[in-house]
Coordinates of C-alpha atoms in Angstrom, one line a residue:
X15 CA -11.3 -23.6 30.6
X16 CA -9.4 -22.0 27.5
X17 CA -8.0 -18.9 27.8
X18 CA -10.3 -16.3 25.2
X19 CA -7.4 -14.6 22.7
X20 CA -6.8 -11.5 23.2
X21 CA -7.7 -8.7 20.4
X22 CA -5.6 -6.3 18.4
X23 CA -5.4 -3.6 21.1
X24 CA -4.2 -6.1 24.0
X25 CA -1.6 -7.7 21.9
X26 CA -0.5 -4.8 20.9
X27 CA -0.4 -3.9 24.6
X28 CA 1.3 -6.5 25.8
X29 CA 3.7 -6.7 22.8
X30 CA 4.9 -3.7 24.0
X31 CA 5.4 -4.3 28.1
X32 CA 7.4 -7.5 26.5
X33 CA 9.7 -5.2 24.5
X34 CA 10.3 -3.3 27.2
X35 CA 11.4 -5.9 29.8
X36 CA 13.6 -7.2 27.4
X37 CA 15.4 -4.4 26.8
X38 CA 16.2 -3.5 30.2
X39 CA 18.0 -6.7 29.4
X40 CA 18.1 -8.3 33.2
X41 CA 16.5 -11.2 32.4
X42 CA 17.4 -15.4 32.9
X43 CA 18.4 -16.6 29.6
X44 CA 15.2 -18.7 30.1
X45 CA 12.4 -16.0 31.1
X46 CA 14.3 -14.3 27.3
X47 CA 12.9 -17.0 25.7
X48 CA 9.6 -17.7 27.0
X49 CA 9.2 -13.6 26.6
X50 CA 10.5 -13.6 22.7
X51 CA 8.1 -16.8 21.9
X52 CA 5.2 -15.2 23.3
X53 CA 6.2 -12.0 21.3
X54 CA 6.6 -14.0 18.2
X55 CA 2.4 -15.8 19.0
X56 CA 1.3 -12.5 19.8
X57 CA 3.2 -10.8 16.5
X58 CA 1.4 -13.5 14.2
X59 CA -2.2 -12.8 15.6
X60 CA -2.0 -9.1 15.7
X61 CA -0.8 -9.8 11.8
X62 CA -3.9 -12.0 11.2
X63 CA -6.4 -9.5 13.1
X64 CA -4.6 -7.2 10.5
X65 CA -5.4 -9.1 7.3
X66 CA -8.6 -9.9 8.0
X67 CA -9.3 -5.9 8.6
X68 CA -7.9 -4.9 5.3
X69 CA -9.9 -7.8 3.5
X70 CA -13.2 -6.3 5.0
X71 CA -12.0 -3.0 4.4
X72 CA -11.6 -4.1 0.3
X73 CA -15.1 -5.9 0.7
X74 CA -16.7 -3.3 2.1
X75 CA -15.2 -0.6 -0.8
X76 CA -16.4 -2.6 -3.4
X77 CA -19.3 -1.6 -5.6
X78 CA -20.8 -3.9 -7.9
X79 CA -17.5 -6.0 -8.3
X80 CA -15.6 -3.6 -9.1
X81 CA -13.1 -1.8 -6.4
X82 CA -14.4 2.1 -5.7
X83 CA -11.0 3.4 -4.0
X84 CA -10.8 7.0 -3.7
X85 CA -7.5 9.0 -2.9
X86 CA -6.6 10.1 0.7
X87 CA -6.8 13.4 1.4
X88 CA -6.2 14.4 4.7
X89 CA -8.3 17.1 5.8
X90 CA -7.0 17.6 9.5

């Protein structure tokens, strides 16, 4: 049975547990590893999940063909 892929928020998550075992820095050369490749796998989905947000994001402003994008204005 394959494990599903996590989304943005869980990689993120776990991204950041990994960061911080690693840099209590009292891990085997070995579990390092396995912990930094993982990292690296979880960095290039969460980078995906990212790409394909800001492509819908430029679909969705779109207006007949032609990008609508309106300035930020932070009203907070």
């Amino acid at each position: 049975m394959a494990k599903k892929a996590p989304n943005f928020e869980e990689s993120l998550a776990e991204l950041e547990q990994l960061v911080e075992r690693m840099e209590q820095g009292d891990l085997p050369l070995e579990e390092a590893l396995k912990l930094f490749e993982r990292g690296v796998q979880l960095t290039r989905t969460s980078q995906a999940a990212l790409r394909e947000a800001e492509q819908k994001v430029r679909v969705l402003l779109e207006k007949n063909g032609e990008p609508t994008l309106k300035p930020f204005t932070d009203e907070s």
